PDB file of C-alpha atoms in Angstrom:
ATOM      1  CA  MET C 186      -0.911 -43.317   8.409  1.00 90.00           C
ATOM      2  CA  PRO C 187      -2.403 -39.957   7.349  1.00 95.00           C
ATOM      3  CA  THR C 188      -0.526 -38.058   4.672  1.00 98.00           C
ATOM      4  CA  PHE C 189       1.144 -34.709   5.293  1.00 98.00           C
ATOM      5  CA  ALA C 190      -1.731 -33.113   3.363  1.00 98.00           C
ATOM      6  CA  GLU C 191      -4.363 -34.727   5.573  1.00 98.00           C
ATOM      7  CA  LYS C 192      -2.583 -33.507   8.711  1.00 98.00           C
ATOM      8  CA  VAL C 193      -2.438 -29.901   7.446  1.00 98.00           C
ATOM      9  CA  VAL C 194      -6.069 -29.921   6.297  1.00 97.00           C
ATOM     10  CA  LEU C 195      -7.185 -31.259   9.676  1.00 97.00           C
ATOM     11  CA  PHE C 196      -5.111 -28.606  11.462  1.00 97.00           C
ATOM     12  CA  ASN C 197      -6.647 -25.828   9.357  1.00 96.00           C
ATOM     13  CA  LYS C 198     -10.195 -27.101   9.768  1.00 95.00           C
ATOM     14  CA  HIS C 199      -9.814 -27.000  13.555  1.00 95.00           C
ATOM     15  CA  LEU C 200      -8.156 -23.577  13.690  1.00 94.00           C
ATOM     16  CA  HIS C 201     -10.126 -21.300  15.946  1.00 93.00           C
ATOM     17  CA  TYR C 202      -8.667 -18.516  18.063  1.00 95.00           C
ATOM     18  CA  GLN C 203     -10.681 -18.178  21.279  1.00 93.00           C
ATOM     19  CA  GLY C 204      -8.197 -16.126  23.289  1.00 94.00           C
ATOM     20  CA  SER C 205      -8.418 -12.465  24.187  1.00 97.00           C
ATOM     21  CA  LEU C 206      -7.272  -9.553  22.012  1.00 97.00           C
ATOM     22  CA  PRO C 207      -6.644  -5.862  22.711  1.00 96.00           C
ATOM     23  CA  PRO C 208      -9.718  -3.766  21.746  1.00 94.00           C
ATOM     24  CA  GLU C 209      -8.340  -2.432  18.438  1.00 94.00           C
ATOM     25  CA  PHE C 210      -7.292  -5.858  17.070  1.00 96.00           C
ATOM     26  CA  ASN C 211      -9.258  -8.620  15.406  1.00 95.00           C
ATOM     27  CA  VAL C 212      -8.524 -12.033  13.892  1.00 95.00           C
ATOM     28  CA  ILE C 213      -9.697 -13.156  10.450  1.00 91.00           C
ATOM     29  CA  ASN C 214     -10.313 -16.877  10.072  1.00 92.00           C
ATOM     30  CA  PRO C 215     -10.794 -17.606   6.351  1.00 89.00           C
ATOM     31  CA  TYR C 216     -11.762 -21.213   7.055  1.00 91.00           C
ATOM     32  CA  LEU C 217     -14.833 -20.015   8.931  1.00 89.00           C
ATOM     33  CA  ASN C 218     -15.631 -16.971   6.779  1.00 83.00           C
ATOM     34  CA  ASN C 219     -15.579 -18.440   3.264  1.00 90.00           C
ATOM     35  CA  PRO C 220     -16.548 -22.044   2.383  1.00 92.00           C
ATOM     36  CA  GLU C 221     -14.489 -21.870  -0.841  1.00 96.00           C
ATOM     37  CA  THR C 222     -11.321 -21.260   1.186  1.00 95.00           C
ATOM     38  CA  LEU C 223     -11.619 -24.760   2.604  1.00 96.00           C
ATOM     39  CA  VAL C 224     -12.093 -26.157  -0.903  1.00 97.00           C
ATOM     40  CA  VAL C 225      -9.047 -24.507  -2.505  1.00 97.00           C
ATOM     41  CA  MET C 226      -6.896 -25.065   0.581  1.00 97.00           C
ATOM     42  CA  GLU C 227      -7.617 -28.802   0.429  1.00 97.00           C
ATOM     43  CA  GLN C 228      -6.913 -28.861  -3.318  1.00 98.00           C
ATOM     44  CA  PHE C 229      -3.546 -27.169  -2.742  1.00 98.00           C
ATOM     45  CA  TYR C 230      -2.340 -29.513  -0.008  1.00 98.00           C
ATOM     46  CA  HIS C 231      -3.564 -32.665  -1.720  1.00 98.00           C
ATOM     47  CA  LYS C 232      -1.780 -31.527  -4.893  1.00 98.00           C
ATOM     48  CA  TYR C 233       1.625 -30.824  -3.294  1.00 98.00           C
ATOM     49  CA  TYR C 234       1.688 -32.684   0.044  1.00 98.00           C
ATOM     50  CA  ASN C 235       0.006 -36.015  -0.651  1.00 98.00           C
ATOM     51  CA  ASP C 236       2.864 -38.020   0.866  1.00 97.00           C
ATOM     52  CA  ASN C 237       4.702 -38.657   4.131  1.00 96.00           C
ATOM     53  CA  LEU C 238       7.932 -36.799   3.404  1.00 97.00           C
ATOM     54  CA  THR C 239       9.706 -34.854   6.157  1.00 97.00           C
ATOM     55  CA  ARG C 240      10.032 -31.216   5.127  1.00 98.00           C
ATOM     56  CA  LYS C 241      11.981 -28.127   6.117  1.00 98.00           C
ATOM     57  CA  PHE C 242       9.955 -25.487   7.956  1.00 98.00           C
ATOM     58  CA  ILE C 243       9.736 -21.879   6.737  1.00 98.00           C
ATOM     59  CA  ILE C 244       8.146 -19.654   9.379  1.00 98.00           C
ATOM     60  CA  GLY C 245       6.355 -16.433   8.477  1.00 97.00           C
ATOM     61  CA  ILE C 246       4.790 -13.886  10.837  1.00 96.00           C
ATOM     62  CA  ASN C 247       1.037 -14.236  10.404  1.00 95.00           C
ATOM     63  CA  PRO C 248      -1.057 -14.282   7.222  1.00 92.00           C
ATOM     64  CA  SER C 249      -2.117 -11.084   5.486  1.00 87.00           C
ATOM     65  CA  ARG C 250      -5.779 -10.436   4.851  1.00 82.00           C
ATOM     66  CA  HIS C 251      -5.170 -10.582   1.080  1.00 81.00           C
ATOM     67  CA  GLY C 252      -2.940 -13.678   1.030  1.00 83.00           C
ATOM     68  CA  ALA C 253      -3.561 -16.715   3.228  1.00 87.00           C
ATOM     69  CA  GLY C 254      -6.276 -14.652   4.941  1.00 88.00           C
ATOM     70  CA  VAL C 255      -8.302 -15.384   1.799  1.00 92.00           C
ATOM     71  CA  THR C 256      -6.829 -18.497   0.151  1.00 95.00           C
ATOM     72  CA  GLY C 257      -5.853 -20.390   3.296  1.00 94.00           C
ATOM     73  CA  VAL C 258      -2.434 -21.028   1.717  1.00 96.00           C
ATOM     74  CA  PRO C 259       0.564 -19.118   3.183  1.00 96.00           C
ATOM     75  CA  PHE C 260       2.117 -16.456   0.933  1.00 95.00           C
ATOM     76  CA  THR C 261      -0.372 -17.296  -1.812  1.00 96.00           C
ATOM     77  CA  ASP C 262      -2.886 -14.771  -3.134  1.00 95.00           C
ATOM     78  CA  THR C 263      -5.618 -15.792  -5.569  1.00 96.00           C
ATOM     79  CA  LYS C 264      -3.514 -14.682  -8.560  1.00 96.00           C
ATOM     80  CA  ARG C 265      -0.597 -16.983  -7.714  1.00 97.00           C
ATOM     81  CA  LEU C 266      -2.959 -19.748  -6.606  1.00 97.00           C
ATOM     82  CA  ALA C 267      -4.321 -19.764 -10.159  1.00 97.00           C
ATOM     83  CA  SER C 268      -1.246 -18.913 -12.258  1.00 98.00           C
ATOM     84  CA  ALA C 269       1.408 -20.939 -10.384  1.00 98.00           C
ATOM     85  CA  CYS C 270      -0.650 -23.690  -8.748  1.00 98.00           C
ATOM     86  CA  GLY C 271      -3.497 -24.101 -11.254  1.00 98.00           C
ATOM     87  CA  ILE C 272      -6.219 -23.678  -8.623  1.00 98.00           C
ATOM     88  CA  GLU C 273      -8.940 -21.137  -9.378  1.00 97.00           C
ATOM     89  CA  MET C 274     -10.830 -19.287  -6.660  1.00 96.00           C
ATOM     90  CA  GLN C 275     -14.155 -17.833  -7.787  1.00 95.00           C
ATOM     91  CA  SER C 276     -15.368 -15.985  -4.706  1.00 93.00           C
ATOM     92  CA  ALA C 277     -12.362 -13.691  -4.228  1.00 93.00           C
ATOM     93  CA  HIS C 278      -9.638 -11.987  -6.269  1.00 93.00           C
ATOM     94  CA  THR C 279      -6.601 -10.736  -4.357  1.00 93.00           C
ATOM     95  CA  HIS C 280      -3.106  -9.380  -4.957  1.00 93.00           C
ATOM     96  CA  GLU C 281      -0.545  -9.591  -2.166  1.00 92.00           C
ATOM     97  CA  ILE C 282       3.020  -8.320  -2.630  1.00 93.00           C
ATOM     98  CA  SER C 283       4.686 -10.999  -0.489  1.00 94.00           C
ATOM     99  CA  SER C 284       3.112 -13.620  -2.733  1.00 96.00           C
ATOM    100  CA  VAL C 285       4.702 -12.008  -5.801  1.00 96.00           C
ATOM    101  CA  PHE C 286       8.230 -12.389  -4.411  1.00 97.00           C
ATOM    102  CA  MET C 287       7.634 -15.826  -2.946  1.00 97.00           C
ATOM    103  CA  TYR C 288       6.409 -17.317  -6.198  1.00 98.00           C
ATOM    104  CA  ASP C 289       9.178 -15.685  -8.222  1.00 98.00           C
ATOM    105  CA  MET C 290      11.590 -17.357  -5.813  1.00 98.00           C
ATOM    106  CA  ILE C 291       9.732 -20.688  -6.002  1.00 98.00           C
ATOM    107  CA  GLU C 292       9.866 -20.567  -9.792  1.00 98.00           C
ATOM    108  CA  ALA C 293      13.623 -19.906  -9.679  1.00 98.00           C
ATOM    109  CA  TYR C 294      13.996 -22.815  -7.240  1.00 98.00           C
ATOM    110  CA  GLY C 295      12.416 -25.179  -9.740  1.00 97.00           C
ATOM    111  CA  GLY C 296       8.678 -24.582  -9.466  1.00 98.00           C
ATOM    112  CA  PRO C 297       5.959 -25.454  -6.933  1.00 98.00           C
ATOM    113  CA  ASP C 298       6.190 -29.246  -7.403  1.00 98.00           C
ATOM    114  CA  ILE C 299       9.874 -29.333  -6.458  1.00 98.00           C
ATOM    115  CA  PHE C 300       9.718 -26.597  -3.820  1.00 98.00           C
ATOM    116  CA  TYR C 301       6.722 -27.870  -1.871  1.00 98.00           C
ATOM    117  CA  LYS C 302       8.142 -31.397  -1.809  1.00 98.00           C
ATOM    118  CA  GLN C 303      10.958 -30.017   0.328  1.00 98.00           C
ATOM    119  CA  PHE C 304       9.415 -27.119   2.243  1.00 98.00           C
ATOM    120  CA  TYR C 305       6.354 -26.314   4.300  1.00 98.00           C
ATOM    121  CA  ILE C 306       5.419 -22.703   5.040  1.00 98.00           C
ATOM    122  CA  ASN C 307       3.241 -21.468   7.846  1.00 97.00           C
ATOM    123  CA  SER C 308       3.252 -18.974  10.706  1.00 96.00           C
ATOM    124  CA  PRO C 309       3.400 -19.183  14.491  1.00 96.00           C
ATOM    125  CA  PHE C 310       0.074 -17.336  14.494  1.00 96.00           C
ATOM    126  CA  PRO C 311      -1.603 -18.996  11.483  1.00 95.00           C
ATOM    127  CA  LEU C 312      -4.564 -16.615  11.146  1.00 94.00           C
ATOM    128  CA  ALA C 313      -4.678 -13.050   9.823  1.00 92.00           C
ATOM    129  CA  ILE C 314      -4.526 -10.232  12.383  1.00 95.00           C
ATOM    130  CA  VAL C 315      -5.969  -6.807  11.587  1.00 94.00           C
ATOM    131  CA  ARG C 316      -5.934  -3.517  13.476  1.00 95.00           C
ATOM    132  CA  GLU C 317      -8.590  -0.802  13.391  1.00 94.00           C
ATOM    133  CA  THR C 318      -6.801   2.523  12.871  1.00 90.00           C
ATOM    134  CA  LYS C 319     -10.045   4.523  12.694  1.00 88.00           C
ATOM    135  CA  PRO C 320     -13.709   3.462  12.650  1.00 89.00           C
ATOM    136  CA  ASN C 321     -14.220   0.672  10.087  1.00 85.00           C
ATOM    137  CA  ASN C 322     -10.703   1.062   8.674  1.00 89.00           C
ATOM    138  CA  TRP C 323      -8.719  -2.145   9.172  1.00 90.00           C
ATOM    139  CA  ILE C 324      -5.092  -2.765   8.187  1.00 92.00           C
ATOM    140  CA  ASN C 325      -2.791  -5.793   8.391  1.00 90.00           C
ATOM    141  CA  ALA C 326      -1.105  -6.237  11.755  1.00 95.00           C
ATOM    142  CA  ASN C 327       1.725  -8.440  13.041  1.00 96.00           C
ATOM    143  CA  TYR C 328       1.539 -10.479  16.221  1.00 97.00           C
ATOM    144  CA  TYR C 329       4.498  -8.491  17.627  1.00 97.00           C
ATOM    145  CA  ASP C 330       3.139  -4.990  16.878  1.00 96.00           C
ATOM    146  CA  ASP C 331       1.782  -4.591  20.388  1.00 96.00           C
ATOM    147  CA  LYS C 332       3.140  -6.095  23.617  1.00 96.00           C
ATOM    148  CA  GLN C 333      -0.298  -6.850  25.009  1.00 97.00           C
ATOM    149  CA  LEU C 334      -1.277  -8.517  21.729  1.00 98.00           C
ATOM    150  CA  PHE C 335       1.851 -10.689  21.764  1.00 97.00           C
ATOM    151  CA  ASP C 336       1.291 -11.722  25.385  1.00 97.00           C
ATOM    152  CA  MET C 337      -2.307 -12.684  24.581  1.00 97.00           C
ATOM    153  CA  VAL C 338      -1.575 -14.731  21.447  1.00 97.00           C
ATOM    154  CA  ARG C 339       1.679 -16.324  22.648  1.00 97.00           C
ATOM    155  CA  PRO C 340       0.070 -19.519  24.072  1.00 97.00           C
ATOM    156  CA  PHE C 341      -1.818 -20.045  20.803  1.00 97.00           C
ATOM    157  CA  MET C 342       1.399 -19.479  18.834  1.00 97.00           C
ATOM    158  CA  LEU C 343       3.318 -21.998  20.900  1.00 97.00           C
ATOM    159  CA  ASP C 344       0.599 -24.618  20.537  1.00 97.00           C
ATOM    160  CA  SER C 345       0.483 -23.971  16.783  1.00 97.00           C
ATOM    161  CA  LEU C 346       4.257 -24.396  16.402  1.00 97.00           C
ATOM    162  CA  LYS C 347       4.172 -27.673  18.331  1.00 97.00           C
ATOM    163  CA  GLN C 348       1.323 -28.977  16.185  1.00 97.00           C
ATOM    164  CA  HIS C 349       3.230 -28.071  13.018  1.00 97.00           C
ATOM    165  CA  ILE C 350       6.331 -29.897  14.237  1.00 96.00           C
ATOM    166  CA  SER C 351       4.265 -33.007  14.971  1.00 95.00           C
ATOM    167  CA  MET C 352       3.117 -33.140  11.318  1.00 95.00           C
ATOM    168  CA  GLY C 353       6.594 -34.173  10.221  1.00 94.00           C
ATOM    169  CA  LEU C 354       8.909 -31.186  10.009  1.00 98.00           C
ATOM    170  CA  LYS C 355      12.650 -31.021  10.445  1.00 97.00           C
ATOM    171  CA  THR C 356      13.649 -29.111  13.565  1.00 97.00           C
ATOM    172  CA  ASP C 357      17.453 -29.093  13.319  1.00 97.00           C
ATOM    173  CA  GLU C 358      17.212 -25.913  11.208  1.00 98.00           C
ATOM    174  CA  VAL C 359      14.272 -23.616  10.526  1.00 98.00           C
ATOM    175  CA  PHE C 360      14.005 -20.639   8.200  1.00 98.00           C
ATOM    176  CA  VAL C 361      12.471 -17.494   9.667  1.00 98.00           C
ATOM    177  CA  LEU C 362      11.095 -14.723   7.471  1.00 98.00           C
ATOM    178  CA  GLY C 363      11.741 -11.255   8.875  1.00 96.00           C
ATOM    179  CA  LYS C 364      14.341 -10.061  11.367  1.00 96.00           C
ATOM    180  CA  LYS C 365      11.863  -8.821  13.967  1.00 97.00           C
ATOM    181  CA  ASN C 366       9.924 -12.051  13.657  1.00 97.00           C
ATOM    182  CA  ALA C 367      13.183 -13.911  14.307  1.00 98.00           C
ATOM    183  CA  THR C 368      13.840 -11.856  17.449  1.00 97.00           C
ATOM    184  CA  PHE C 369      10.501 -12.865  18.968  1.00 97.00           C
ATOM    185  CA  LEU C 370      10.764 -16.491  17.863  1.00 97.00           C
ATOM    186  CA  ALA C 371      14.280 -16.707  19.298  1.00 97.00           C
ATOM    187  CA  LYS C 372      12.884 -15.721  22.709  1.00 95.00           C
ATOM    188  CA  ILE C 373      10.239 -18.424  22.478  1.00 96.00           C
ATOM    189  CA  ASN C 374      12.770 -20.961  21.242  1.00 97.00           C
ATOM    190  CA  LYS C 375      15.191 -20.182  24.061  1.00 96.00           C
ATOM    191  CA  GLU C 376      12.486 -21.145  26.557  1.00 96.00           C
ATOM    192  CA  GLU C 377      10.832 -23.993  24.673  1.00 96.00           C
ATOM    193  CA  LYS C 378      13.786 -25.565  22.772  1.00 96.00           C
ATOM    194  CA  LEU C 379      11.674 -26.282  19.677  1.00 97.00           C
ATOM    195  CA  PHE C 380      14.338 -25.760  17.003  1.00 98.00           C
ATOM    196  CA  GLY C 381      18.073 -25.961  16.478  1.00 97.00           C
ATOM    197  CA  LYS C 382      19.587 -23.429  14.095  1.00 96.00           C
ATOM    198  CA  MET C 383      17.401 -20.458  13.089  1.00 97.00           C
ATOM    199  CA  THR C 384      18.318 -19.088   9.658  1.00 98.00           C
ATOM    200  CA  VAL C 385      16.877 -15.624   9.082  1.00 98.00           C
ATOM    201  CA  LEU C 386      15.734 -14.399   5.669  1.00 98.00           C
ATOM    202  CA  ASP C 387      14.544 -10.920   4.780  1.00 97.00           C
ATOM    203  CA  HIS C 388      10.755 -10.862   4.631  1.00 96.00           C
ATOM    204  CA  PRO C 389       9.249 -11.046   1.112  1.00 96.00           C
ATOM    205  CA  ARG C 390       7.113  -7.968   1.763  1.00 93.00           C
ATOM    206  CA  TYR C 391      10.188  -5.921   2.714  1.00 95.00           C
ATOM    207  CA  ILE C 392      12.079  -7.081  -0.375  1.00 96.00           C
ATOM    208  CA  GLN C 393       9.211  -6.488  -2.781  1.00 94.00           C
ATOM    209  CA  GLN C 394       8.320  -3.103  -1.289  1.00 93.00           C
ATOM    210  CA  TYR C 395      11.734  -1.578  -0.580  1.00 94.00           C
ATOM    211  CA  LYS C 396      14.393  -3.625  -2.393  1.00 95.00           C
ATOM    212  CA  SER C 397      12.717  -4.576  -5.664  1.00 93.00           C
ATOM    213  CA  LYS C 398      15.720  -3.392  -7.723  1.00 95.00           C
ATOM    214  CA  ASP C 399      17.827  -6.039  -5.980  1.00 97.00           C
ATOM    215  CA  LYS C 400      15.157  -8.733  -6.151  1.00 96.00           C
ATOM    216  CA  LEU C 401      17.274 -11.226  -8.084  1.00 97.00           C
ATOM    217  CA  HIS C 402      20.020 -10.930  -5.464  1.00 97.00           C
ATOM    218  CA  PHE C 403      17.514 -11.715  -2.698  1.00 97.00           C
ATOM    219  CA  ILE C 404      16.103 -14.657  -4.670  1.00 98.00           C
ATOM    220  CA  ASP C 405      19.633 -16.070  -5.053  1.00 97.00           C
ATOM    221  CA  ASN C 406      20.235 -15.585  -1.339  1.00 97.00           C
ATOM    222  CA  TYR C 407      16.994 -17.404  -0.472  1.00 98.00           C
ATOM    223  CA  ILE C 408      17.852 -20.333  -2.730  1.00 98.00           C
ATOM    224  CA  ASN C 409      21.412 -20.600  -1.385  1.00 97.00           C
ATOM    225  CA  LEU C 410      20.299 -20.562   2.253  1.00 97.00           C
ATOM    226  CA  LEU C 411      17.335 -22.882   1.717  1.00 97.00           C
ATOM    227  CA  SER C 412      19.569 -25.305  -0.178  1.00 95.00           C
ATOM    228  CA  GLY C 413      22.270 -25.177   2.500  1.00 87.00           C
ATOM    229  CA  LEU C 414      24.873 -23.760   0.136  1.00 69.00           C
TER     230      LEU C 414
END
């Protein structure tokens, strides 16, 4: 039986979005763009997921171009990949604010070894989406930012969620990052019946950017909800 790590690595290696996109949007696939991404991604999953445990599912939106859009590891920029996980990336150096909050929370939970034994994080659209605001100026985008974009990527998202579930994830309760993300996932879930209870957490980017003074409160709230307290 393949380990959880082997299933995730195989999923990532075969990730390739071939659907349509509105003209101003593009998809970044780090597994195709940078050979070192595959290397560090495999190191990460073999380090923390080399087992057959059933984990709780934390669902983001889609990777940022400075986080998993570079490292291949959700909510993990190159700084946290090195400092928290002990995995160095030589070809890129990135800072991503969601990663800062997430790893502060993981540390408060007990550290990466304990946290990743219980939880798996990914997104319904597991590749970075960017939007061109003016010629050659690209910014992070969310799958729900544009109705046409959402309609185009929805089949890919649904297939991705089903593949994640098949790896060995609990479906009685899932944890959704971001209220707007939860609204869109609730619509999908109503039709597809993928998950039971959907517990919504404020998105790390929102907390780090707008609520940093109350960060410890949000970390406590995350830990309580993730622990079922």
